[in-house]
Tab-separated table of C-alpha atoms in Angstrom:
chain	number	residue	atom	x	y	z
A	187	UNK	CA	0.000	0.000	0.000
A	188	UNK	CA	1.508	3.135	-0.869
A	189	UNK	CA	2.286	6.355	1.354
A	190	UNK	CA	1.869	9.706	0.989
A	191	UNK	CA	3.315	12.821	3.035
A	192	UNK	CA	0.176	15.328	4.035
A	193	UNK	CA	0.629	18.115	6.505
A	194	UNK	CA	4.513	16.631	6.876
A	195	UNK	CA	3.416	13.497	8.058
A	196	UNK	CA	3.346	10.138	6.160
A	197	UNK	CA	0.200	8.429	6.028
A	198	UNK	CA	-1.454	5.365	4.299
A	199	UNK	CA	-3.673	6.050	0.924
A	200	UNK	CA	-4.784	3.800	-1.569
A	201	UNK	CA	-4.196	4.371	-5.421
A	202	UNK	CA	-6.391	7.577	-5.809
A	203	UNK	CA	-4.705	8.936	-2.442
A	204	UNK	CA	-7.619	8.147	-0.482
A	205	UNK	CA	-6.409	7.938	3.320
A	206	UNK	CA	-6.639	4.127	4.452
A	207	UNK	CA	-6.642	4.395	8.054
A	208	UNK	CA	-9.132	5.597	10.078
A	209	UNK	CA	-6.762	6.882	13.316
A	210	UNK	CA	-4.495	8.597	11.288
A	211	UNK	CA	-6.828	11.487	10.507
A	212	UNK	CA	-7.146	14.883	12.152
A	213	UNK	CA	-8.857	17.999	11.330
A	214	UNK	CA	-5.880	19.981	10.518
A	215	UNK	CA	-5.098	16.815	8.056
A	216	UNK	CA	-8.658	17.252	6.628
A	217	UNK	CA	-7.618	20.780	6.077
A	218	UNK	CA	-4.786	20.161	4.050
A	219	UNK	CA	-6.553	17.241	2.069
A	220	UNK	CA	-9.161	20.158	1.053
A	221	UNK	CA	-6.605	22.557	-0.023
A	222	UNK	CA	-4.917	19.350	-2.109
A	223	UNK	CA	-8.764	19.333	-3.650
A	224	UNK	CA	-9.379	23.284	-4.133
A	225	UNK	CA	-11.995	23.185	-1.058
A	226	UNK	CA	-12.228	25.881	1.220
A	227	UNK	CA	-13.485	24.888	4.526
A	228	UNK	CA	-16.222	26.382	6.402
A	229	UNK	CA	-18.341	25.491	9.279
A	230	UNK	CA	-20.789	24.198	6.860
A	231	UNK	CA	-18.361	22.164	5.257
A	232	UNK	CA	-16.698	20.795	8.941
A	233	UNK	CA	-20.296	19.956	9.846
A	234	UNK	CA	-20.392	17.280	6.894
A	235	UNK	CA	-17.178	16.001	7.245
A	236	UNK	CA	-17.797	15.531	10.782
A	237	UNK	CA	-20.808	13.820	10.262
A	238	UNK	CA	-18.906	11.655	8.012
A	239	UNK	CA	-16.100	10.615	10.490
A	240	UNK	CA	-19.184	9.961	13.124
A	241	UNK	CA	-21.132	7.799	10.695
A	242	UNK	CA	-18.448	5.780	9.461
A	243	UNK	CA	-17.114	5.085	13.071
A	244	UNK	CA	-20.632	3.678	14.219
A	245	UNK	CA	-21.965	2.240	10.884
A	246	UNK	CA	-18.638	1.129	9.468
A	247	UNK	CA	-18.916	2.347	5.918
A	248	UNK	CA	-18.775	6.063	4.210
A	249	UNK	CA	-22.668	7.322	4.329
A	250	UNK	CA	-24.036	8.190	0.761
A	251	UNK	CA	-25.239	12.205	-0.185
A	252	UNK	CA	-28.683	10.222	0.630
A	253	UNK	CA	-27.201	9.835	4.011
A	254	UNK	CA	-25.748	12.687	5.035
A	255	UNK	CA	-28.677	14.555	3.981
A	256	UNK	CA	-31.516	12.130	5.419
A	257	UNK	CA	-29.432	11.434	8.862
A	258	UNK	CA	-27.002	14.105	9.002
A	259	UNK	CA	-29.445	16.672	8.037
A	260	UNK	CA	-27.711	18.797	5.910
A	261	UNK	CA	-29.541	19.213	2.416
A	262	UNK	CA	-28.148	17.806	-0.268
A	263	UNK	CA	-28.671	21.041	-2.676
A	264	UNK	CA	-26.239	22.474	-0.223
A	265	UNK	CA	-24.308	19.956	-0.325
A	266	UNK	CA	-23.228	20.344	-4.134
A	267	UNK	CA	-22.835	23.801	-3.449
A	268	UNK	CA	-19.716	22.972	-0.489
A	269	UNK	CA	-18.189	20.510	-2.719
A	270	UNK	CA	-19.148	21.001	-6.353
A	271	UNK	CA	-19.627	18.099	-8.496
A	272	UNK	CA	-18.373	15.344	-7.066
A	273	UNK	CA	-19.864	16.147	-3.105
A	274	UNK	CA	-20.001	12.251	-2.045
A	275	UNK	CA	-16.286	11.520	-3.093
A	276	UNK	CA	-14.794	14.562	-2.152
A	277	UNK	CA	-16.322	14.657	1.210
A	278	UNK	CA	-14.794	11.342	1.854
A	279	UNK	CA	-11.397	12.417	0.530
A	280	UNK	CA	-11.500	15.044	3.100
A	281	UNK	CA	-13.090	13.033	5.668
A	282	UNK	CA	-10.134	10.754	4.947
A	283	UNK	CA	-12.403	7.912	4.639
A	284	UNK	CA	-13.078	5.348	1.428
A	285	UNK	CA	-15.206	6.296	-1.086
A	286	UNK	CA	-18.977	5.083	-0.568
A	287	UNK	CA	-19.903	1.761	-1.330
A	288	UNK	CA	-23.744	2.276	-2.131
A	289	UNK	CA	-25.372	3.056	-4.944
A	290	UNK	CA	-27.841	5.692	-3.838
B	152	UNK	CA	4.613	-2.981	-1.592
B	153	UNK	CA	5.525	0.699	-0.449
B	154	UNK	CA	5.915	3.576	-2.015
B	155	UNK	CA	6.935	6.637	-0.580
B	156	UNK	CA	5.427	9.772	-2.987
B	157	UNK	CA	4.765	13.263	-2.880
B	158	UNK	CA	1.387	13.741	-2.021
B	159	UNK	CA	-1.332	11.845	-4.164
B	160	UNK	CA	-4.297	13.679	-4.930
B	161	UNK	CA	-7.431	12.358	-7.154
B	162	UNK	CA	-8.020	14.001	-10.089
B	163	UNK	CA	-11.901	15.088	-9.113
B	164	UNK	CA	-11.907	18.023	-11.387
B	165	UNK	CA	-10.680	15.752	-14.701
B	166	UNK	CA	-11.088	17.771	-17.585
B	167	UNK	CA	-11.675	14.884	-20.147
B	168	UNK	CA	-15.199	14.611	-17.801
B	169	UNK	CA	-16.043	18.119	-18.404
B	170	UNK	CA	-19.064	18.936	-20.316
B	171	UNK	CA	-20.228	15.459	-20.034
B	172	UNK	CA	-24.123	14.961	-20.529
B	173	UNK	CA	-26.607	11.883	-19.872
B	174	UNK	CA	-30.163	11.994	-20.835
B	175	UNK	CA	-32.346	9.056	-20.015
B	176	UNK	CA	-35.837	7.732	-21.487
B	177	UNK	CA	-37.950	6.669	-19.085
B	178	UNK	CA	-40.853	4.943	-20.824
B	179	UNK	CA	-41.775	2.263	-18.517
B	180	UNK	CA	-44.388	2.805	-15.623
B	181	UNK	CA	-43.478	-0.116	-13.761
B	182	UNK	CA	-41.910	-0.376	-10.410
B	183	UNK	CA	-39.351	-2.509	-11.562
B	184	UNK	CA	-38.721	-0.261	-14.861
B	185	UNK	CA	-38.586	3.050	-12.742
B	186	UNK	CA	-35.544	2.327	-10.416
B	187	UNK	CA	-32.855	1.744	-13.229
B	188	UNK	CA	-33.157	5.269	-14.941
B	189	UNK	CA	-33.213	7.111	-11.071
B	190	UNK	CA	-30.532	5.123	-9.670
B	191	UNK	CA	-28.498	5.882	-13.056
B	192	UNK	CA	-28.942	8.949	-13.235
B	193	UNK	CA	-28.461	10.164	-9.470
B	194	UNK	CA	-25.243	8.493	-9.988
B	195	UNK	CA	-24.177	10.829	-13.158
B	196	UNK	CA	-24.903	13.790	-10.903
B	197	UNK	CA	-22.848	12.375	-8.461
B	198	UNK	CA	-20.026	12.518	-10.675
B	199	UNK	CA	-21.014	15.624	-11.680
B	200	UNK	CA	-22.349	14.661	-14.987
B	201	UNK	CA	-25.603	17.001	-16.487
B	202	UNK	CA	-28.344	14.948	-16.414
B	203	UNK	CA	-31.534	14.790	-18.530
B	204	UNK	CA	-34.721	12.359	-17.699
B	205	UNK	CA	-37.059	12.489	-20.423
B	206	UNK	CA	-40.814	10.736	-18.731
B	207	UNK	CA	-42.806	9.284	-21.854
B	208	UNK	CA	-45.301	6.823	-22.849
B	209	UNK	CA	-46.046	4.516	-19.279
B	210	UNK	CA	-42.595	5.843	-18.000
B	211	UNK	CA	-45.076	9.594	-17.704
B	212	UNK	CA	-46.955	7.526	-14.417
B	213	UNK	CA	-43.326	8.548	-12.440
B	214	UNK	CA	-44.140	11.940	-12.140
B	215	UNK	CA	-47.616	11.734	-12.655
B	216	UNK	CA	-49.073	13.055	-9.218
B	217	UNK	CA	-51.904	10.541	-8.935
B	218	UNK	CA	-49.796	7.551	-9.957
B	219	UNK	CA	-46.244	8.279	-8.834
B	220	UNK	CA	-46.926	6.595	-5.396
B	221	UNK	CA	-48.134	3.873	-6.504
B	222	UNK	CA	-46.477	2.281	-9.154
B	223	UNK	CA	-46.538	-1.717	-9.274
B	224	UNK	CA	-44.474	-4.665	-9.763
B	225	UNK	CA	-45.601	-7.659	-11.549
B	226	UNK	CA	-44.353	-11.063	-12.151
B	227	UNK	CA	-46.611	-11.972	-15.338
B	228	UNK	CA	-44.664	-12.732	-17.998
B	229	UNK	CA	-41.302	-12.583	-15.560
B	230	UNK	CA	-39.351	-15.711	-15.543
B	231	UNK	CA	-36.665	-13.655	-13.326
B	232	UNK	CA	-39.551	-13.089	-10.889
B	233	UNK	CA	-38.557	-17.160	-9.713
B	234	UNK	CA	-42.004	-18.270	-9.202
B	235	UNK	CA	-44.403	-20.234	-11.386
B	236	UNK	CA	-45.870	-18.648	-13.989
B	237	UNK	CA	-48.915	-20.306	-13.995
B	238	UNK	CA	-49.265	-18.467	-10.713
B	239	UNK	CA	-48.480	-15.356	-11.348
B	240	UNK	CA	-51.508	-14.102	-12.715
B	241	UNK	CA	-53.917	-14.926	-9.476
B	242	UNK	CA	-55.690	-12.323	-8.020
B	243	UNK	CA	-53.194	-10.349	-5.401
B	244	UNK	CA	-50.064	-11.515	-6.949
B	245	UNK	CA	-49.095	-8.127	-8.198
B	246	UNK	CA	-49.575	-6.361	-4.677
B	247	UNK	CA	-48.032	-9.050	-2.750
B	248	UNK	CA	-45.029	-8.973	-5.293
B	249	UNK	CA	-44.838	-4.936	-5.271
B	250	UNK	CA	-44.502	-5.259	-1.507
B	251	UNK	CA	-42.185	-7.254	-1.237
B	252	UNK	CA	-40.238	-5.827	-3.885
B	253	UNK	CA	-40.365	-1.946	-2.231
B	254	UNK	CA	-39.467	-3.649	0.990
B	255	UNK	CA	-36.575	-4.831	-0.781
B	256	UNK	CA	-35.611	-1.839	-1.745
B	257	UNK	CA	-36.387	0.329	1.187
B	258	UNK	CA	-33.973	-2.574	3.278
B	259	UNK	CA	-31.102	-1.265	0.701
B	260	UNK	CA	-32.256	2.416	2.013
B	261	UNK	CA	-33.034	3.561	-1.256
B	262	UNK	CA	-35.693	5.840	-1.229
B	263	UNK	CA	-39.206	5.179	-3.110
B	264	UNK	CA	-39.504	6.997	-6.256
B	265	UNK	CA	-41.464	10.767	-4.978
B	266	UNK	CA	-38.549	10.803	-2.939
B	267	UNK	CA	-36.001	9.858	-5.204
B	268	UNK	CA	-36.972	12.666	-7.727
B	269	UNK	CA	-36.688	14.823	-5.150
B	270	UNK	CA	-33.507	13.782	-4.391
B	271	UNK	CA	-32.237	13.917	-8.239
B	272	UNK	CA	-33.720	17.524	-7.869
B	273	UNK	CA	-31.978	18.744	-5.623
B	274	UNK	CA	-29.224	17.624	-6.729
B	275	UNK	CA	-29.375	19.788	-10.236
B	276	UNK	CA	-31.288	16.873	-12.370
B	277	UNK	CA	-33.425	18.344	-15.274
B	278	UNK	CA	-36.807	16.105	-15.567
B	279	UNK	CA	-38.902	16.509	-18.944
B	280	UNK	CA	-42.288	15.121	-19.010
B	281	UNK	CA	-43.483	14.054	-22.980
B	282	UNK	CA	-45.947	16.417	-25.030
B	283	UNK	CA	-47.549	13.493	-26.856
B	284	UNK	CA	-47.679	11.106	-23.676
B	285	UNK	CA	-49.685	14.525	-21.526
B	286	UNK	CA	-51.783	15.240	-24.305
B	287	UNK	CA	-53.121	10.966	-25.070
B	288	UNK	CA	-53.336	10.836	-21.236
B	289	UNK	CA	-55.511	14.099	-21.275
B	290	UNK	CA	-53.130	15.987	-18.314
B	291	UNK	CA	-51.841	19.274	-17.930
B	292	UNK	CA	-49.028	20.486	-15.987
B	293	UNK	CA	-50.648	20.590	-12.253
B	294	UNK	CA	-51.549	16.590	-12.742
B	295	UNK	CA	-47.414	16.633	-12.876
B	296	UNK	CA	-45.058	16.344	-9.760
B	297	UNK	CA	-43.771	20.345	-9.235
B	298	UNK	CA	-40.379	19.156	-9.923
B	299	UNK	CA	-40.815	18.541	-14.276
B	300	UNK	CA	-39.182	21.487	-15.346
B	301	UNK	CA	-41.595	21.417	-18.531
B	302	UNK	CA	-43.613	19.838	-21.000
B	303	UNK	CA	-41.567	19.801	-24.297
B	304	UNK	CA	-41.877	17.718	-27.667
B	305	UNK	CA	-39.721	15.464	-28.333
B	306	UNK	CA	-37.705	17.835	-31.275
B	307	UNK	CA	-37.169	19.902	-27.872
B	308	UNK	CA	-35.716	17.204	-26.299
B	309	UNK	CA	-33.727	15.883	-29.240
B	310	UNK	CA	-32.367	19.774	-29.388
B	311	UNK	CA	-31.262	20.033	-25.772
B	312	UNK	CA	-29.906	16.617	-25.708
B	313	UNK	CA	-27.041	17.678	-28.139
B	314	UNK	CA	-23.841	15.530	-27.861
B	315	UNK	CA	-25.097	13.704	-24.250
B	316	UNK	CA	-25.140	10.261	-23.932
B	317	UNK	CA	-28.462	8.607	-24.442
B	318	UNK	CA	-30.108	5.725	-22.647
B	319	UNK	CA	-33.336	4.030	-23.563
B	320	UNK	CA	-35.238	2.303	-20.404
């Protein structure tokens, strides 16, 4: 599995440099991932990615835009608007978590 | 295997993706038939892919107020259905196969179609319902869901589908 140096310290990604491991995330890592990705954070934006890291720690897999909308309550218009085009991968990029799984 | 890089970043914003289009007939009213053109389709907008659903023929009961909620599964005529088909056309098979079905689907949490437009609203999705479909079924545009940006012809939607990728369901 290859490594990758973010914020000056070496972590595990897969092929696409999505981070592997769960512990070695941080929020000032997340905040470096988003520059990597043109995102600017906001508190809007930290509330999704924090739902994200929540989610995936009790339900063991990356929650669709379905999912953060319907549970995590942020509406998925918005959504597209904090990270435009691609929200459901880049969220998880930042999140440092694997892409989703499902299809909806 | 390791490999020590600088950092590796995805390539979200991929230019060769830009200006990509998908438009999708929906012509079958169906329970079965519906789910393939939404679940397609909120996937292209996922990837941030313009996206196009064109509702004609039986595919106009989708996002036909008085039909949209209850749209109907039936094993006639199915083999894939895995039940005898001499059965399948007693009285109740259909319901008892459309429940099952939706709670199927529901157990996948995918949401039932109403909700699913809404969701490929709302997430920039452009939904067309057919001129010659509205005017055979007699409907105007309050009998549609609020969502249908329009009623157009199907020149119109030839026109605005310029250079997308089509799929027939």
């Amino acid at each position: 599995m290859p490594t990758t140096t973010i914020n000056g310290r070496e972590v595990f990604v897969d092929d696409e440099g999505f981070m592997t491991e769960y512990d070695q995330w941080d929020e000032t890592m997340g905040a470096a991932l988003a520059t990597a990705i043109g995102v600017e954070m906001t508190d809007d934006h930290w509330k999704a990615i924090r739902f994200l890291r929540d989610d995936f720690k009790t339900q063991g897999e990356t929650p669709t835009i379905r999912r953060v909308s319907t549970v995590g309550g942020i509406d998925t218009k918005q959504l597209f608007v904090l990270f435009p085009k691609k929200p459901a991968k880049k969220m998880a990029y930042i999140a440092g978590l694997p892409k989703p799984h499902g299809c909806v | 295997m390791t490999a020590t890089q600088d950092m590796i970043v995805p390539s979200f914003d991929d230019e060769a993706s830009e200006g990509r289009k998908l438009a999708i007939i929906c012509s079958k009213g169906n329970l079965d038939m519906a789910y393939p053109g939404l679940i397609l389709g909120n996937a292209a907008l996922g990837e941030g892919v313009e996206l196009h659903l064109f509702f004609t023929f039986w595919g106009l009961d989708m996002i036909t107020k008085s039909h949209m909620e209850h749209l109907k599964f039936s094993p006639v005529g199915n083999t894939a259905a895995h039940m005898p088909q001499a059965l399948t056309p007693l009285p109740g098979m259909t319901t008892m196969a459309t429940k099952m079905m939706k709670k199927s689907i529901a157990g996948l949490d995918v949401p039932e179609v109403p909700e699913f437009l809404e969701l490929i609203k709302a997430s920039g999705g452009h939904m067309w319902a057919c001129r010659m479909s509205v005017d055979m079924n007699h409907l105007k545009k309050e009998d549609l869901w609020d969502g249908v940006d329009d009623i157009i012809n199907a020149s119109d939607f030839i026109e605005l589908t310029d250079g997308a990728q089509l799929l027939f369901i």
